[in-house]
Each structure stands twice: as structure tokens, then as C-alpha cells.
Amino acid sequence: MSFFDYNRNMLEIRRQHYLDSLSRFAQTPNIVAVVGLRRVGKSVLLRQFADGVRRSEQVSYVDKESFDFAEVKTAADLVGYVNATTRKGEPRLVVVDEVQQIEQWQTAIASLNAEPSTRVAISGSNASLFSGELATRIAGRYLTLQ
């Protein structure tokens, strides 16, 4: 793998250290929460990770910054989308970028994470993800990659 990737008509820096950490975290039964300030590369990291995993297992990727996912508004929409794009019961990775833009996202993420063959990675800003709701709904079930 190269240090740079050419993707979506732009040059992306491949941060292998973070990809390796994300991969290790994703092997646990925990939700992986990628957090940080805006514009630091969370989305690029998740997209690169999903692309790498896609070679060996199914991936459902939701990018709430893209209009392509405008109809994924609620927890039920998210679970429906994931189940429509992957086969339940088989190994799959669910990646949701800017998850806080989905109503009651914590319910969907906790439900998906409870499925034995489903791994979950999410991203969002520090303030959004670690508000009181996150602490109660998925407490003890997530790891943070900052």
C-alpha cells in the first residue's frame, strides 16, 4: 500500500497507523467511535478502512455528509438500509460517518452491534457523540479512536 491514495479526484494521505488501530479495534465486539475535530480526516480514514475490508467481507457504508444518504434519517431507516445492502447473519462491517445526523442513532447502532456477525464503526464530532445519550445507550460497548 502506498502512502498516498488517489481517490475521488483528490490525493489522500494514507495514515497506516490509524488504519491499523482501527482494524485492531474493529476485531473486538465493541463499537468503534472515530472522533475528532472537523476536517481532520475521520471520513477519509473510515472510507479507506471500509475499502480495505470490502475485499474480504460485506460492507454497508453510510455517509451522512452525502446527499446519496438523505433518506437515512432515523434508526429504523439505518437498520433497514444495512439489512438491504448486506446479508444478515454473515460477517459484515457497518460504517456510519457523521452518525449524529440520524435520529435515535444510538438505538440502531446498539442493535446492529448486538448481532454476532456484525461489526460497527461510527464517526462524528466529540461533542455530538459523547453527549449524555451516548453514555447511557452504548456505555461500555465502544472504543474511541481519536
mmCIF file of C-alpha atoms in Angstrom:
data_model
loop_
_atom_site.group_PDB
_atom_site.id
_atom_site.type_symbol
_atom_site.label_atom_id
_atom_site.label_comp_id
_atom_site.label_asym_id
_atom_site.label_seq_id
_atom_site.Cartn_x
_atom_site.Cartn_y
_atom_site.Cartn_z
ATOM 1 C CA MET A 1 0.000 0.000 0.000
ATOM 2 C CA SER A 2 1.223 3.444 -0.763
ATOM 3 C CA PHE A 3 1.483 6.447 1.484
ATOM 4 C CA PHE A 4 -0.850 8.334 -0.853
ATOM 5 C CA ASP A 5 -4.105 7.182 -2.413
ATOM 6 C CA TYR A 6 -5.756 8.848 -5.343
ATOM 7 C CA ASN A 7 -9.478 8.758 -4.605
ATOM 8 C CA ARG A 8 -12.446 10.860 -5.661
ATOM 9 C CA ASN A 9 -10.296 13.129 -7.822
ATOM 10 C CA MET A 10 -8.003 14.097 -4.973
ATOM 11 C CA LEU A 11 -4.871 12.908 -3.301
ATOM 12 C CA GLU A 12 -5.424 11.286 0.097
ATOM 13 C CA ILE A 13 -2.767 10.600 2.670
ATOM 14 C CA ARG A 14 -2.874 7.040 3.919
ATOM 15 C CA ARG A 15 -2.406 7.110 7.688
ATOM 16 C CA GLN A 16 -1.432 3.484 8.198
ATOM 17 C CA HIS A 17 -1.006 3.825 11.961
ATOM 18 C CA TYR A 18 -4.648 4.882 12.356
ATOM 19 C CA LEU A 19 -5.858 2.252 9.880
ATOM 20 C CA ASP A 20 -4.016 -0.418 11.866
ATOM 21 C CA SER A 21 -5.512 0.844 15.137
ATOM 22 C CA LEU A 22 -8.982 0.947 13.612
ATOM 23 C CA SER A 23 -8.546 -2.592 12.316
ATOM 24 C CA ARG A 24 -7.459 -3.870 15.749
ATOM 25 C CA PHE A 25 -10.361 -2.102 17.474
ATOM 26 C CA ALA A 26 -12.827 -3.478 14.911
ATOM 27 C CA GLN A 27 -11.809 -7.044 15.774
ATOM 28 C CA THR A 28 -13.334 -6.619 19.235
ATOM 29 C CA PRO A 29 -17.071 -6.906 19.970
ATOM 30 C CA ASN A 30 -17.142 -3.158 20.645
ATOM 31 C CA ILE A 31 -18.444 -0.286 18.555
ATOM 32 C CA VAL A 32 -15.521 1.759 17.250
ATOM 33 C CA ALA A 33 -16.114 5.513 17.508
ATOM 34 C CA VAL A 34 -13.747 7.649 15.429
ATOM 35 C CA VAL A 35 -13.895 11.127 16.909
ATOM 36 C CA GLY A 36 -12.137 14.411 16.429
ATOM 37 C CA LEU A 37 -12.446 17.956 15.265
ATOM 38 C CA ARG A 38 -13.979 18.790 11.912
ATOM 39 C CA ARG A 39 -11.778 18.406 8.829
ATOM 40 C CA VAL A 40 -9.088 16.194 10.415
ATOM 41 C CA GLY A 41 -9.682 13.160 8.177
ATOM 42 C CA LYS A 42 -12.219 10.992 10.021
ATOM 43 C CA SER A 43 -14.251 10.396 6.858
ATOM 44 C CA VAL A 44 -11.200 9.574 4.754
ATOM 45 C CA LEU A 45 -9.964 7.145 7.404
ATOM 46 C CA LEU A 46 -13.321 5.355 7.576
ATOM 47 C CA ARG A 47 -13.638 5.195 3.784
ATOM 48 C CA GLN A 48 -10.113 3.769 3.425
ATOM 49 C CA PHE A 49 -10.839 1.242 6.167
ATOM 50 C CA ALA A 50 -14.127 0.165 4.548
ATOM 51 C CA ASP A 51 -12.422 -0.183 1.160
ATOM 52 C CA GLY A 52 -9.801 -2.467 2.688
ATOM 53 C CA VAL A 53 -12.361 -4.636 4.481
ATOM 54 C CA ARG A 54 -14.585 -4.838 1.384
ATOM 55 C CA ARG A 55 -12.084 -7.248 -0.173
ATOM 56 C CA SER A 56 -12.904 -9.945 2.382
ATOM 57 C CA GLU A 57 -16.393 -9.227 3.724
ATOM 58 C CA GLN A 58 -19.524 -7.250 3.024
ATOM 59 C CA VAL A 59 -19.627 -3.585 3.990
ATOM 60 C CA SER A 60 -22.547 -1.236 4.446
ATOM 61 C CA TYR A 61 -21.268 2.353 4.331
ATOM 62 C CA VAL A 62 -23.445 5.373 5.161
ATOM 63 C CA ASP A 63 -22.039 8.875 4.698
ATOM 64 C CA LYS A 64 -24.456 11.416 6.162
ATOM 65 C CA GLU A 65 -22.478 14.230 4.537
ATOM 66 C CA SER A 66 -23.526 12.863 1.133
ATOM 67 C CA PHE A 67 -26.927 13.575 -0.375
ATOM 68 C CA ASP A 68 -26.970 9.922 -1.509
ATOM 69 C CA PHE A 69 -27.982 9.023 2.041
ATOM 70 C CA ALA A 70 -30.529 11.802 2.647
ATOM 71 C CA GLU A 71 -33.302 9.228 3.128
ATOM 72 C CA VAL A 72 -31.474 7.570 6.039
ATOM 73 C CA LYS A 73 -32.958 9.815 8.724
ATOM 74 C CA THR A 74 -33.941 7.545 11.611
ATOM 75 C CA ALA A 75 -32.689 4.479 13.456
ATOM 76 C CA ALA A 76 -35.209 2.337 11.554
ATOM 77 C CA ASP A 77 -34.012 3.779 8.222
ATOM 78 C CA LEU A 78 -30.417 2.931 9.119
ATOM 79 C CA VAL A 79 -31.144 -0.665 10.116
ATOM 80 C CA GLY A 80 -33.314 -1.082 7.016
ATOM 81 C CA TYR A 81 -30.552 0.242 4.763
ATOM 82 C CA VAL A 82 -27.922 -2.006 6.348
ATOM 83 C CA ASN A 83 -30.143 -5.084 6.025
ATOM 84 C CA ALA A 84 -30.966 -4.216 2.395
ATOM 85 C CA THR A 85 -27.302 -3.821 1.420
ATOM 86 C CA THR A 86 -25.816 -6.777 3.312
ATOM 87 C CA ARG A 87 -26.799 -10.312 4.274
ATOM 88 C CA LYS A 88 -27.732 -10.580 7.941
ATOM 89 C CA GLY A 89 -26.047 -13.465 9.739
ATOM 90 C CA GLU A 90 -22.908 -13.308 7.587
ATOM 91 C CA PRO A 91 -19.814 -11.304 8.536
ATOM 92 C CA ARG A 92 -20.374 -7.635 7.784
ATOM 93 C CA LEU A 93 -18.997 -4.249 8.678
ATOM 94 C CA VAL A 94 -21.320 -1.288 9.170
ATOM 95 C CA VAL A 95 -19.690 2.140 8.844
ATOM 96 C CA VAL A 96 -21.685 5.290 9.561
ATOM 97 C CA ASP A 97 -19.978 8.631 9.001
ATOM 98 C CA GLU A 98 -21.477 11.591 10.922
ATOM 99 C CA VAL A 99 -23.827 9.248 12.741
ATOM 100 C CA GLN A 100 -25.227 12.037 14.945
ATOM 101 C CA GLN A 101 -27.288 13.230 11.961
ATOM 102 C CA ILE A 102 -29.554 10.171 12.309
ATOM 103 C CA GLU A 103 -32.446 10.384 14.792
ATOM 104 C CA GLN A 104 -32.036 7.895 17.650
ATOM 105 C CA TRP A 105 -28.858 6.571 16.068
ATOM 106 C CA GLN A 106 -27.802 5.036 19.385
ATOM 107 C CA THR A 107 -30.672 2.533 19.216
ATOM 108 C CA ALA A 108 -29.740 1.383 15.705
ATOM 109 C CA ILE A 109 -26.024 1.172 16.465
ATOM 110 C CA ALA A 110 -26.610 -0.809 19.678
ATOM 111 C CA SER A 111 -28.965 -3.175 17.842
ATOM 112 C CA LEU A 112 -26.574 -3.762 14.950
ATOM 113 C CA ASN A 113 -23.636 -4.216 17.303
ATOM 114 C CA ALA A 114 -25.575 -6.882 19.235
ATOM 115 C CA GLU A 115 -25.655 -9.116 16.152
ATOM 116 C CA PRO A 116 -22.790 -11.625 16.474
ATOM 117 C CA SER A 117 -21.507 -11.310 12.900
ATOM 118 C CA THR A 118 -21.803 -7.517 12.644
ATOM 119 C CA ARG A 119 -19.020 -5.054 13.443
ATOM 120 C CA VAL A 120 -19.780 -1.334 13.699
ATOM 121 C CA ALA A 121 -17.623 1.765 13.190
ATOM 122 C CA ILE A 122 -19.046 5.277 13.526
ATOM 123 C CA SER A 123 -17.739 8.817 13.315
ATOM 124 C CA GLY A 124 -18.798 12.224 14.498
ATOM 125 C CA SER A 125 -17.575 15.222 16.377
ATOM 126 C CA ASN A 126 -16.508 14.854 20.008
ATOM 127 C CA ALA A 127 -19.372 16.990 21.291
ATOM 128 C CA SER A 128 -22.052 15.156 19.324
ATOM 129 C CA LEU A 129 -21.005 11.611 20.070
ATOM 130 C CA PHE A 130 -20.245 11.992 23.721
ATOM 131 C CA SER A 131 -23.362 13.781 24.807
ATOM 132 C CA GLY A 132 -25.344 12.194 27.626
ATOM 133 C CA GLU A 133 -27.332 9.887 25.345
ATOM 134 C CA LEU A 134 -24.255 8.061 24.092
ATOM 135 C CA ALA A 135 -23.039 7.458 27.606
ATOM 136 C CA THR A 136 -26.267 5.697 28.575
ATOM 137 C CA ARG A 137 -27.202 3.793 25.386
ATOM 138 C CA ILE A 138 -23.878 2.267 24.432
ATOM 139 C CA ALA A 139 -21.835 2.739 27.607
ATOM 140 C CA GLY A 140 -19.191 0.068 27.976
ATOM 141 C CA ARG A 141 -19.717 -1.117 24.386
ATOM 142 C CA TYR A 142 -17.495 1.277 22.456
ATOM 143 C CA LEU A 143 -13.839 2.105 21.936
ATOM 144 C CA THR A 144 -12.699 5.555 20.887
ATOM 145 C CA LEU A 145 -10.122 6.275 18.212
ATOM 146 C CA GLN A 146 -9.218 9.939 18.343
#
